[in-house]
Amino acid sequence: MKRRAFFGGAAITAVAAAAVSKVAMAALPEPVLVDKPDTAPPLAPPDGRPYSPVVTLNGWTLPWRMNSGVKEFHLVAEPVERELAPGMTARLWGYNGQSPGPTIEVVEGDRVRIFVTNKLPEHTSVHWHGQRLPNGMDGVAGFTQPHIPVGKTFVYEFQARRPGTFMYHPHSDEMVQMAMGMMGFWVTHPKGAHPLIERVDRDFCFLMAAYDVEPGSATPKVNTMLDFNLFTFNSRVFPGIASMNVRKNDRVRIRVGNLTMTNHPIHLHGHEFLVTGTDGGPTPKSARWHEVTTDVGVGQMRQLEFIADEEGDWAFHCHKSHHTMNAMGHDVPTMIGVDHRGLLKKMQKIVPDYMVMGERGMADMGDMQMPLPDNTLPMMSGRGPFGPAEMGGMFTLVKVRREQKRGDYGDPGWFKHPQGTVAREWTGEMPAPARTAAPAPQKKSVPLDVRKPAGGHHGDH
């Protein structure tokens, strides 16, 4: 039995209740599939140990069923179509209808059983990144288990032994399958009060991935090693990435995992945060200090926590500038300062659609209506209340509002700035620039005349 579920504003709990119905208890758990890129509400646990659920940015949490005290999940590895942002869809591989796959949430001490059905065109496996488990459940195909053949279902079973932030991904033709988007998030919540894990009001998570999709195409180039042109949060690029909407003075946790080929310095505006955990577990309090940027290396997880005590729409992004752009070409010459006068008309006689690009920098492209290949995004896009945002890729906003209700994750719209708190044009008099005094004239240097002794040099050196 199979069902495709669509999550918009409807609570995911209704789907969870249906997914754990008693009808199919003797068979595989029903595979719940989602193919919309909306951020689903948190999945309140319908049974098992209680926990405070996470919200997966532009994603959702996988429902489970309880079977004799074991939490049973069903992952389906399959080709998917993922809307990276309105106007561009990529043909990826993922799980249960999406890339990345659904987040798996369990509680420390839970016994978990995950059925994995392979609907890819080649064999696969699943590695449970960062977990303590029996070696034969680690998912490294060829070493710890056979590959999962096409059309077959394998089962993994282990105990969630320690709380923390983890992920899952293939260890079978790994370069291709991860380049195609096969990955997912895993959160193990503490089973009770934990000295290093504080309760938070909002708990967000997402994975970072990078793709190389030629303009006009839809399938990533899997052999690319460095020159990716799309950098994503949960396989979404700005302006398609949802904002993280919180209430003023909420304690906020953001869990970030990196499955790209490079590091990402993640930066938050307007607040300082603490790195409270990694995929190795909670960070000792003596090792924490406040940051506004933290580097997330390849294969690493980071938990960031802060008090959202400053109202506004605060940018949250990778601080590598080319990672906040879309469909970026790498062989574009720098044309800043080049005078195109006289050239433009000549070029347009040959190429009618020729446009001047980069003469004054690239900002003009943020608001430029230029023809694009099908299924491609502008390099810089998105608009705010004051004009073009000139962003893309790994960029979103943390929206902090005093009127946001507890548990409400809806977008509150643009921040209404109090009068006099927005940077503005200065129309008054400009003060005369202060000039430094002219430097004192230097004394004329005296040439140094070196004469070699007539007898030459003697002695040992």
XYZ file of C-alpha atoms in Angstrom, residues 7-402:
396
model
C 1.482 19.057 3.125
C 0.494 22.688 2.912
C -1.088 24.356 5.892
C -2.576 21.052 7.113
C -1.023 19.606 10.250
C 1.309 16.691 9.644
C -0.163 14.925 12.670
C -3.188 13.818 10.649
C -0.893 12.028 8.212
C 1.061 10.526 11.084
C -2.103 9.152 12.642
C -3.084 7.508 9.382
C 0.422 6.179 8.792
C 0.434 4.343 12.106
C -2.978 2.754 11.602
C -3.331 -0.865 12.663
C -4.264 -1.987 9.144
C -0.754 -2.788 7.924
C 0.866 -3.869 11.186
C 1.816 -7.281 9.806
C 3.436 -5.835 6.669
C 5.883 -3.042 5.906
C 5.053 0.375 7.314
C 3.174 2.448 4.796
C 5.603 4.695 2.849
C 4.492 8.292 3.281
C 5.620 10.400 0.328
C 5.722 14.209 0.040
C 6.557 16.150 -3.118
C 5.796 19.753 -2.128
C 8.667 22.004 -0.980
C 6.730 23.695 1.831
C 7.962 23.733 5.413
C 5.693 21.334 7.308
C 4.598 22.067 10.890
C 6.419 20.185 13.645
C 5.299 16.555 14.074
C 4.063 16.193 17.641
C 4.832 12.596 18.682
C 1.562 10.603 18.665
C 3.086 7.814 20.766
C 6.363 6.665 22.291
C 8.556 8.831 24.498
C 7.664 12.548 24.421
C 9.991 15.142 22.891
C 9.970 18.704 21.536
C 9.916 18.313 17.733
C 12.056 20.112 15.166
C 10.957 22.049 12.095
C 12.759 21.057 8.900
C 13.284 24.047 6.623
C 11.342 23.345 3.397
C 10.894 19.773 4.586
C 9.052 17.483 6.974
C 9.435 14.737 9.603
C 8.861 11.090 8.671
C 5.944 9.477 10.553
C 6.465 6.086 12.198
C 4.447 3.256 13.681
C 5.020 1.512 16.982
C 5.385 -2.258 16.674
C 5.940 -4.114 19.960
C 7.854 -1.168 21.397
C 9.957 -0.569 18.256
C 9.670 2.591 16.146
C 9.346 1.520 12.519
C 10.076 3.864 9.617
C 9.965 3.282 5.857
C 12.371 5.107 3.530
C 11.974 4.825 -0.248
C 15.097 5.675 -2.279
C 13.846 6.959 -5.636
C 14.252 9.564 -8.397
C 12.488 12.802 -7.423
C 11.816 16.244 -8.814
C 12.722 19.080 -6.463
C 11.732 22.680 -7.045
C 14.874 24.626 -6.133
C 12.908 27.887 -6.309
C 9.865 28.954 -8.322
C 10.941 28.747 -11.948
C 13.481 25.934 -11.625
C 13.035 22.227 -10.945
C 15.907 19.737 -10.715
C 15.753 16.008 -11.411
C 17.410 14.527 -8.345
C 17.524 11.304 -6.349
C 16.145 11.332 -2.832
C 13.816 9.639 -0.395
C 10.027 9.545 -0.109
C 9.405 12.065 -2.857
C 11.953 14.704 -1.916
C 15.597 15.636 -1.716
C 16.695 15.833 0.979
C 14.622 13.029 2.427
C 12.375 13.439 5.469
C 13.865 14.121 8.883
C 13.853 11.153 11.254
C 13.172 12.086 14.893
C 13.637 9.613 17.742
C 14.387 9.703 21.459
C 17.516 8.522 23.231
C 17.043 4.850 24.089
C 14.473 4.179 21.328
C 14.749 0.919 19.430
C 14.377 1.858 15.753
C 13.739 -0.259 12.681
C 14.100 1.393 9.258
C 12.913 -0.367 6.119
C 14.686 0.922 2.989
C 13.134 0.162 -0.408
C 15.324 0.803 -3.440
C 13.523 2.322 -6.439
C 16.667 3.827 -7.952
C 18.094 2.551 -11.257
C 21.115 1.141 -9.374
C 21.933 -0.468 -6.032
C 22.254 1.649 -2.869
C 22.697 1.549 0.923
C 22.136 3.919 3.865
C 24.851 5.052 6.271
C 23.604 6.481 9.570
C 26.200 9.248 9.898
C 27.447 9.747 13.472
C 25.439 6.940 15.115
C 26.765 4.394 17.592
C 25.404 1.066 16.302
C 26.356 -2.528 15.423
C 28.923 -2.647 12.631
C 26.595 -4.584 10.343
C 24.064 -1.728 10.493
C 26.524 1.009 9.495
C 25.545 0.898 5.820
C 28.965 0.756 4.126
C 28.056 -1.507 1.223
C 30.601 -4.184 0.365
C 32.187 -4.010 3.829
C 29.413 -4.126 6.421
C 26.469 -5.277 4.263
C 25.532 -6.257 0.697
C 24.339 -3.490 -1.623
C 20.551 -3.103 -1.675
C 19.609 -4.315 -5.192
C 17.121 -2.482 -7.391
C 13.574 -3.271 -6.309
C 14.565 -4.861 -2.981
C 13.908 -3.795 0.621
C 16.503 -4.061 3.407
C 15.911 -3.452 7.102
C 18.209 -1.692 9.588
C 17.661 -2.032 13.321
C 19.553 -0.461 16.211
C 19.130 1.561 19.384
C 19.446 5.349 19.376
C 22.146 5.389 22.022
C 23.011 9.061 22.360
C 21.185 12.345 21.805
C 22.381 14.685 19.094
C 22.198 15.927 15.524
C 22.996 13.425 12.765
C 22.243 12.645 9.121
C 21.838 9.738 6.725
C 23.186 9.237 3.219
C 24.300 6.403 0.892
C 27.608 4.564 1.126
C 27.081 2.915 -2.242
C 28.210 4.725 -5.423
C 28.471 7.585 -2.950
C 29.900 10.225 -5.288
C 27.002 9.907 -7.720
C 24.197 9.352 -5.242
C 25.106 12.223 -2.938
C 25.737 14.517 -5.924
C 22.188 13.650 -7.002
C 20.791 14.767 -3.625
C 20.515 11.602 -1.535
C 20.678 12.719 2.089
C 18.466 13.318 5.094
C 18.494 14.676 8.638
C 18.321 12.652 11.869
C 17.635 14.072 15.330
C 17.881 12.036 18.540
C 16.227 13.942 21.376
C 17.305 13.451 25.010
C 14.987 11.161 26.990
C 14.825 13.584 29.909
C 16.548 16.577 31.421
C 20.123 16.780 30.112
C 22.823 18.984 31.679
C 24.149 20.091 28.277
C 20.926 20.230 26.233
C 18.559 23.070 27.096
C 14.942 23.179 26.071
C 14.324 25.647 23.253
C 11.226 27.387 21.916
C 12.070 26.889 18.224
C 14.232 24.126 16.769
C 15.072 24.308 13.042
C 17.197 21.980 10.921
C 18.480 21.727 7.348
C 21.256 20.191 5.262
C 23.550 22.050 2.874
C 24.108 20.603 -0.599
C 25.673 21.869 -3.829
C 24.731 21.041 -7.403
C 26.103 21.742 -10.857
C 23.098 22.132 -13.158
C 23.777 23.629 -16.583
C 21.408 26.492 -17.491
C 18.461 25.041 -19.361
C 18.977 21.527 -18.022
C 17.599 19.769 -14.943
C 19.997 16.962 -13.973
C 23.144 17.681 -11.916
C 26.569 16.926 -13.390
C 27.713 14.249 -10.965
C 31.415 14.395 -11.885
C 31.818 18.007 -10.777
C 34.266 18.304 -7.892
C 34.653 22.041 -7.252
C 32.790 24.298 -9.698
C 29.216 23.995 -8.452
C 26.762 26.697 -9.501
C 23.899 26.129 -7.028
C 24.443 26.135 -3.261
C 21.379 25.102 -1.291
C 19.715 24.875 2.110
C 17.674 21.654 1.950
C 17.936 21.670 -1.845
C 16.360 25.138 -2.048
C 17.963 28.404 -3.126
C 16.951 31.956 -2.246
C 14.311 33.266 -2.807
C 12.802 29.784 -2.574
C 14.123 29.125 0.951
C 11.586 29.603 3.734
C 12.347 32.102 6.468
C 12.721 31.000 10.091
C 9.931 32.799 11.936
C 10.278 33.195 15.708
C 8.825 35.089 18.639
C 10.843 37.797 20.321
C 12.870 36.395 23.249
C 12.466 32.803 22.037
C 15.436 30.529 22.615
C 16.190 29.321 19.081
C 18.232 26.339 17.959
C 19.366 25.917 14.339
C 20.903 22.563 13.359
C 23.028 22.651 10.187
C 24.664 19.738 8.347
C 27.143 20.000 5.475
C 27.204 17.413 2.672
C 28.839 19.633 0.049
C 32.442 19.492 -1.195
C 33.599 22.570 0.734
C 33.225 24.367 4.058
C 30.562 27.005 4.755
C 31.022 29.888 7.232
C 27.434 30.316 8.433
C 26.669 33.855 9.565
C 23.728 35.317 11.515
C 22.973 39.034 11.559
C 21.795 40.956 14.601
C 22.531 38.321 17.259
C 25.358 36.300 18.751
C 25.027 32.536 19.078
C 26.698 29.638 20.863
C 27.752 26.406 19.166
C 26.068 24.011 21.589
C 26.568 20.754 19.726
C 28.182 18.861 16.870
C 27.630 15.402 15.382
C 29.908 14.266 18.207
C 27.290 15.315 20.767
C 26.583 18.299 23.014
C 29.459 20.757 23.389
C 30.810 21.120 26.956
C 29.838 24.511 28.361
C 33.500 25.316 29.020
C 34.165 25.020 25.269
C 31.418 27.410 24.149
C 31.861 31.048 23.232
C 29.750 33.579 21.402
C 30.129 33.873 17.638
C 28.285 35.491 14.767
C 29.889 33.157 12.200
C 30.873 29.513 12.532
C 32.530 27.329 9.942
C 30.753 24.077 9.099
C 33.211 21.696 7.481
C 32.479 18.894 5.027
C 30.573 16.078 6.718
C 30.051 18.105 9.894
C 26.996 19.115 11.910
C 26.644 22.226 14.048
C 23.967 23.287 16.539
C 23.642 27.061 16.970
C 21.603 28.577 19.801
C 20.685 32.173 20.567
C 18.045 34.319 22.245
C 16.048 36.133 19.559
C 15.852 39.419 21.462
C 16.225 41.840 18.547
C 13.163 42.410 16.351
C 13.608 42.531 12.598
C 14.316 40.529 9.460
C 17.846 39.250 10.073
C 19.922 37.698 7.301
C 21.214 34.148 7.791
C 23.604 32.890 5.120
C 26.887 31.366 4.078
C 29.544 34.070 4.122
C 31.218 32.882 0.923
C 29.737 35.454 -1.429
C 29.554 33.178 -4.462
C 27.491 30.738 -2.374
C 24.703 33.328 -2.175
C 24.219 33.468 -5.944
C 22.309 31.218 -8.347
C 23.313 29.541 -11.614
C 26.633 31.351 -11.520
C 29.059 31.032 -14.434
C 32.750 30.697 -13.636
C 34.269 31.876 -16.926
C 32.792 35.392 -16.977
C 35.502 38.053 -17.391
C 35.566 41.070 -15.081
C 34.321 44.049 -17.097
C 34.349 46.685 -14.341
C 35.637 49.964 -15.753
C 35.475 48.828 -19.395
C 33.883 51.525 -21.561
C 31.268 49.883 -23.797
C 30.303 53.107 -25.580
C 30.345 52.583 -29.319
C 30.547 48.803 -28.899
C 26.954 48.228 -27.817
C 25.304 49.371 -31.055
C 27.774 47.427 -33.161
C 27.178 44.258 -31.154
C 23.403 44.627 -31.294
C 23.544 44.715 -35.097
C 25.008 41.221 -34.936
C 23.331 39.972 -31.732
C 20.069 41.915 -31.172
C 19.707 40.718 -27.558
C 23.262 41.705 -26.556
C 23.343 43.492 -23.191
C 26.083 45.330 -21.351
C 27.005 43.317 -18.249
C 29.393 44.082 -15.417
C 30.594 47.515 -16.537
C 29.675 49.009 -13.151
C 29.710 45.790 -11.106
C 27.057 43.079 -11.053
C 24.324 44.835 -9.056
C 22.403 45.771 -12.216
C 21.679 42.073 -12.721
C 19.632 41.916 -9.519
C 16.801 43.856 -11.166
C 17.540 43.003 -14.799
C 14.779 41.416 -16.861
C 16.887 39.476 -19.308
C 15.973 36.347 -21.278
C 17.026 33.128 -19.544
C 17.132 29.527 -20.696
C 14.187 27.414 -19.593
C 14.397 25.966 -16.070
C 17.086 28.404 -14.920
C 17.143 31.077 -12.228
C 18.712 34.548 -12.349
C 22.133 34.726 -10.738
C 20.873 37.306 -8.221
C 17.213 37.466 -7.316
C 14.627 38.109 -4.633
C 13.084 41.378 -3.519
C 12.565 42.993 -0.149
C 10.494 45.995 0.919
C 13.243 48.351 -0.270
C 14.051 46.834 -3.664
C 16.116 44.017 -5.178
C 17.839 41.783 -2.634
C 20.589 40.709 -5.093
C 20.956 37.358 -3.365
C 20.509 33.684 -4.115
C 21.803 30.306 -2.985
C 22.464 29.786 0.729
C 20.541 32.756 2.057
C 17.408 33.178 4.156
C 16.038 35.314 6.984
C 15.349 34.896 10.679
C 12.194 36.929 11.287
C 11.876 37.990 14.929
C 8.518 39.464 16.023
C 7.114 40.335 19.434
